[in-house]
Amino acid sequence: MDAVIFSGPLQITVERRPKPEIQNPVEAIVKVSAAGICGSDLHMYRGHQQTKTGHIMGHESVGIVESIGSDVSKVKPGDRVICLFSDVCMTCWYCKHGYTNRCSNGGASYGSQLLDGSQAEYVRIRHADASLFPAPQGMDDKTLLMMCDIFPTGYYGVTRALTFFGANSDYPATNGTTHDSEFIQQNIRDAVFVILGCGPVGLCAVLTARAKGVCKLYAVDSVDDRLEEAQRFGATPLKLGRDDVKKIVSDATDGRGADAVVEVVGNPAALRSAYDLVRPCGVISSVGFHQGDLPFTALEAYSKNVTVNFGRAPARKVFLEALELLQTFKDKLAGFFTHDLPLSEAAKGYQMFNKQLARKMRHRRSWLVSRATYERRAATERGPSAAPLEASRLEALENKVRSLEQENEQLRRQGPAAGPSPGHLTTGQEHIETHSPAGNPEPSPRRPTPGPTEFRDAPIADNNPRPSGPSMPATQPRFYGSVAGVDFVDLVESVVDVSGMSNGVFNMVTAELHHSETSPSTQLSSSSRIPDRQVANQLIAVYFQHWHVTFPLLYRPAFLELVEAVYDDASFYGQNPAAAFAFDIVLALGSAALKRSDWSFKDTEAHFARASSKLDEVLRYRDVRALQALLLCCQYGIHASLRDTAEEMWHLLGQAGRLCVELSLHRSRLSPRSAKNSIHLTGPIPSSVEIEMRHRCFWCFYSLDRIVNVMLSRPLTPSDDDIDTPLPSHFNDEYIAHSPPNTDIHSPAPPTSISPFLQMISLRRTMSRIHRMLYTSTNTRLLSAEPREAIRQELLSELDDWRASNERLLKLSPKSSLDGVLSAFTDRNWYEALYHNAVLLLYRPSTAFPHQSLQSSVANEDNLKAMWDASRATIHNYKHVLGARKLNYSWICLYSIFIAGLSNVYSVGRCAQRRATDRTSFLPPVVDVVDDVRECSNILTAICERWDDARSSCEIFSRLSNGAIRELLKAQASQDDAPNTTQTAPAVVGQSLMPADTGYGAQMPEWSGAGSQSRRPGTAGGLDPMANTVPPQSDNIHDFQQLFQDVQTSFYDHGFDGSNECDTHVPEGRRRCQAGTSQVIAEFLHTAMDGESESIQQHIDKQDAIAGTKRDEIPSKVGGSAQDSRKTCS
């Protein structure tokens, strides 16, 4: 039979499998007539759920019973049946007591690695009498598919909440002490219900609530067409980001809150919103799958006397009553389905469903039908006179189509944008759907996640922490840690003027996806030849001169011996997978660094494809070789890949972290498992360097883990308190091996090529403390203002000390000994950018220092200026790294630059708004702000030219920066028009902190802002004295790190349309991107500043002309042709 097989992330194949046979007397074989693709299936498809490959997909199906076991009595061959999504026995204790969702004999979901699914021509049902239901007459397959999973789940979410109003509940009986049925119905009619999430489950919950008599019903979502359907079903729609949901519900209940909240989204952000919306002594019914900590504490739940019900729906128990209700709604559910495909086109169906999700059509559900059904329907459509295609002919055509599709895919991947993504080596942790009722639970990590979340409620989340989450980034309820809050884009939109964008910033960026649905690495030949020895030697030299500086994971002398063996012994490469992996991954990383200025990465991809083909075999060792392989893949994915690999890297680092703990690498004391550290990817290493390499392996993991998890706001594992392993030595590899026996390799000495590695560890440890103290620590959040500010100043002092030490420890040549090889890891501007990025982490809104209202302008004035200064310095230093052709084009680089730009926009908008209430407060100069926007746009455009999927960032930044400039000009115009205004700080307001641009390569001057005492004037760290006795509440959390998860999801959900202002495929794209800001200023000044408009416009035109001249001069300064300068976004 044909079956849909899960072959890996983004890889669905249709294969021939044996027809299933009855193995037990209680089983049945069902010939499938229709099988649905559910959002839960996408968890595995997108790679966020760790599972084995090779099983049949699908848990929603209807069909005809073909054969039954001897003990089956409730169905017979020929019956048309509905198959439940999970296996139920009805004989265990749980099933007998009605808890069919916890069956101990079955319980597994169809379509998982434990139980083959129903996206096939036949499916084996393990407990036929309990898991099959006869299909009622008059209902088509599409409607019946709803009964497999979706409708019972929505039904259960509502009816479980309704039991709160029953005769045995403690719901107040205001008319006496009795709870008769009439009184219960009156309670239900008077009760205020809120449905959080209007996907398929949410809409089914809306229908159920209305059918059960709920009159005051609110439906909350961020997608217009979902809300339209919810309104059509009888609910009052509330749109996230537009409506103040909490206030509306509060006003409707005289301030009490909702009596019941049904949460179907399945992420902590929505659950926290449910807690805030429900009244004291109310009920929350949550049917989505949750992972991680609760977003409210036990004390909060206790104080509110709230009842919270979790869990998967017992579909078997509620089936008959839900089916009865469904029959009354069958005409309303037809819009849930959009496609009718044959089984042979399953891969296409998954791709279409995946893209529909990205277009915010998650309530639409693709579905598949078997070949026989498809042929029968096709024949019906052709008419009775047309004969159906012969099976052999149809199969031949399908094979031809598959062959052409594969050929197409291979040709497509030969373009420069194609590149193997290390994220496809293993399953990621990306949470895709808003609902996980079936047995394929989603480990919630974008929405990134921050993973950008589906549940985007600015009014509610202004008062609550919102865990995201990348994912990585689709409107994805991912797990991004307890501090990942509201979209930072929503936060910026609330600060700057974006009134022209009615649908929000991200909704403006909608088009076809530009990323491939399958991994290019699967299409590259793993057997491609290794390069000539001369070429390999060059790539290896580049690797050790560039990557090894901050990532000394491999022992260089042993690796060079490995290279000799590869070329001297023809059989060595094929017989030693670990050594071959190390050889290939080093070539891939070396090629990526060498070809940074080249737009063709074909060789890089070929090297990485060969390495990835050996990864599975290396990981079986479960020793330091497996750890090194994981870390090298992460190094490639984080710093060398032109693809969004955030979610995949998080998963790989999770595996690496567990392996570190298993090998006790985080402990100084050697364990019995330390023997597993003696054989590396390069082979056995000398005992004299074994301990040193053990330390390097762990700290390489630590550095990568902190990069990814701090960026994505994920938990840090292991925590710094659990680590006592010593730091590695600052000596080079050759010296360690040949040093005298009594030499202290950790003693002070002049800087070496390993010194940058130690510097990076020091910075990552400080950022780890910032992450813990300011973003995740509950204890810090409960402190008063002065202790919190003292913590921040202590962390700032650590950063200042780190910055000062760079001058002594990093006296290295900025250029490699190889011509054309430039390393950012020896560039002072790069270290300056890292420093100011860390300062931004200190001053961005966090759980310890949340986003404040305009009334606290004086308290936050100096902090906003510190943020503005740090963001400018970050952008300026990255500009010089780009100009020196040392920029690493990767998602981590995009994140850093984009967050710096948005931090700049945020601080400008906040300063402008505060000026309305305090005319003496700091206001950034307009010219400086325009310069900052121009520089940030240039850098983003440079990355976008290499990475198509990242182009949305230009559009988003352009729109938000325009809004910030509007706010700034309004504030300036208001100040100029105000009579008798005394400016107390003209030197600050009128002076540009950004020095005049002297061209690429100019040294970044010392900044008087971030990192110095000049940013800390005022009282008690510049905080509101009123805040000294009132700890910040968790409901004010706004987290910048959520922003990047939304951005990377926007790249994949919305793609890039050809109308983007920053279209860099045309020569004038960059100028158009910059001209947008000047146009905004000109239009505003024309109406708001009258006589001064012309002079300021002339100044702006002059700045544009200067910038254009500099762009024209760039090739002569950095070398290369005009084409080369365009490629580096000079």
GROMACS .gro file of C-alpha atoms in nm, residues 34-42 57-61 118-119 145 339 346 349-350 353-354 364-369:
model
   29
   34ALA     CA    1  -0.998   1.041   0.395
   35ALA     CA    2  -0.714   1.146   0.624
   36GLY     CA    3  -0.653   1.497   0.749
   37ILE     CA    4  -0.330   1.691   0.801
   38CYS     CA    5  -0.351   1.842   1.148
   39GLY     CA    6  -0.144   2.114   1.305
   40SER     CA    7  -0.003   1.848   1.536
   41ASP     CA    8   0.145   1.673   1.232
   42LEU     CA    9   0.343   1.988   1.159
   57MET     CA   10   0.198   0.998   0.962
   58GLY     CA   11  -0.156   1.105   1.053
   59HIS     CA   12  -0.409   1.070   1.335
   60GLU     CA   13  -0.730   1.195   1.172
   61SER     CA   14  -0.910   0.955   0.942
  118SER     CA   15  -0.364   0.672   0.908
  119GLN     CA   16  -0.221   0.874   0.618
  145LEU     CA   17  -1.267   1.430   1.017
  339HIS     CA   18  -0.762   2.134  -0.041
  346ALA     CA   19   0.121   1.427   0.046
  349GLY     CA   20   0.000   1.897   0.093
  350TYR     CA   21   0.237   1.945   0.384
  353PHE     CA   22  -0.035   2.361   0.478
  354ASN     CA   23   0.294   2.493   0.607
  364ARG     CA   24  -0.776   2.618   0.722
  365ARG     CA   25  -0.692   2.251   0.711
  366SER     CA   26  -0.553   2.055   0.417
  367TRP     CA   27  -0.662   1.695   0.384
  368LEU     CA   28  -0.568   1.387   0.187
  369VAL     CA   29  -0.769   1.110   0.029
   0.00000   0.00000   0.00000
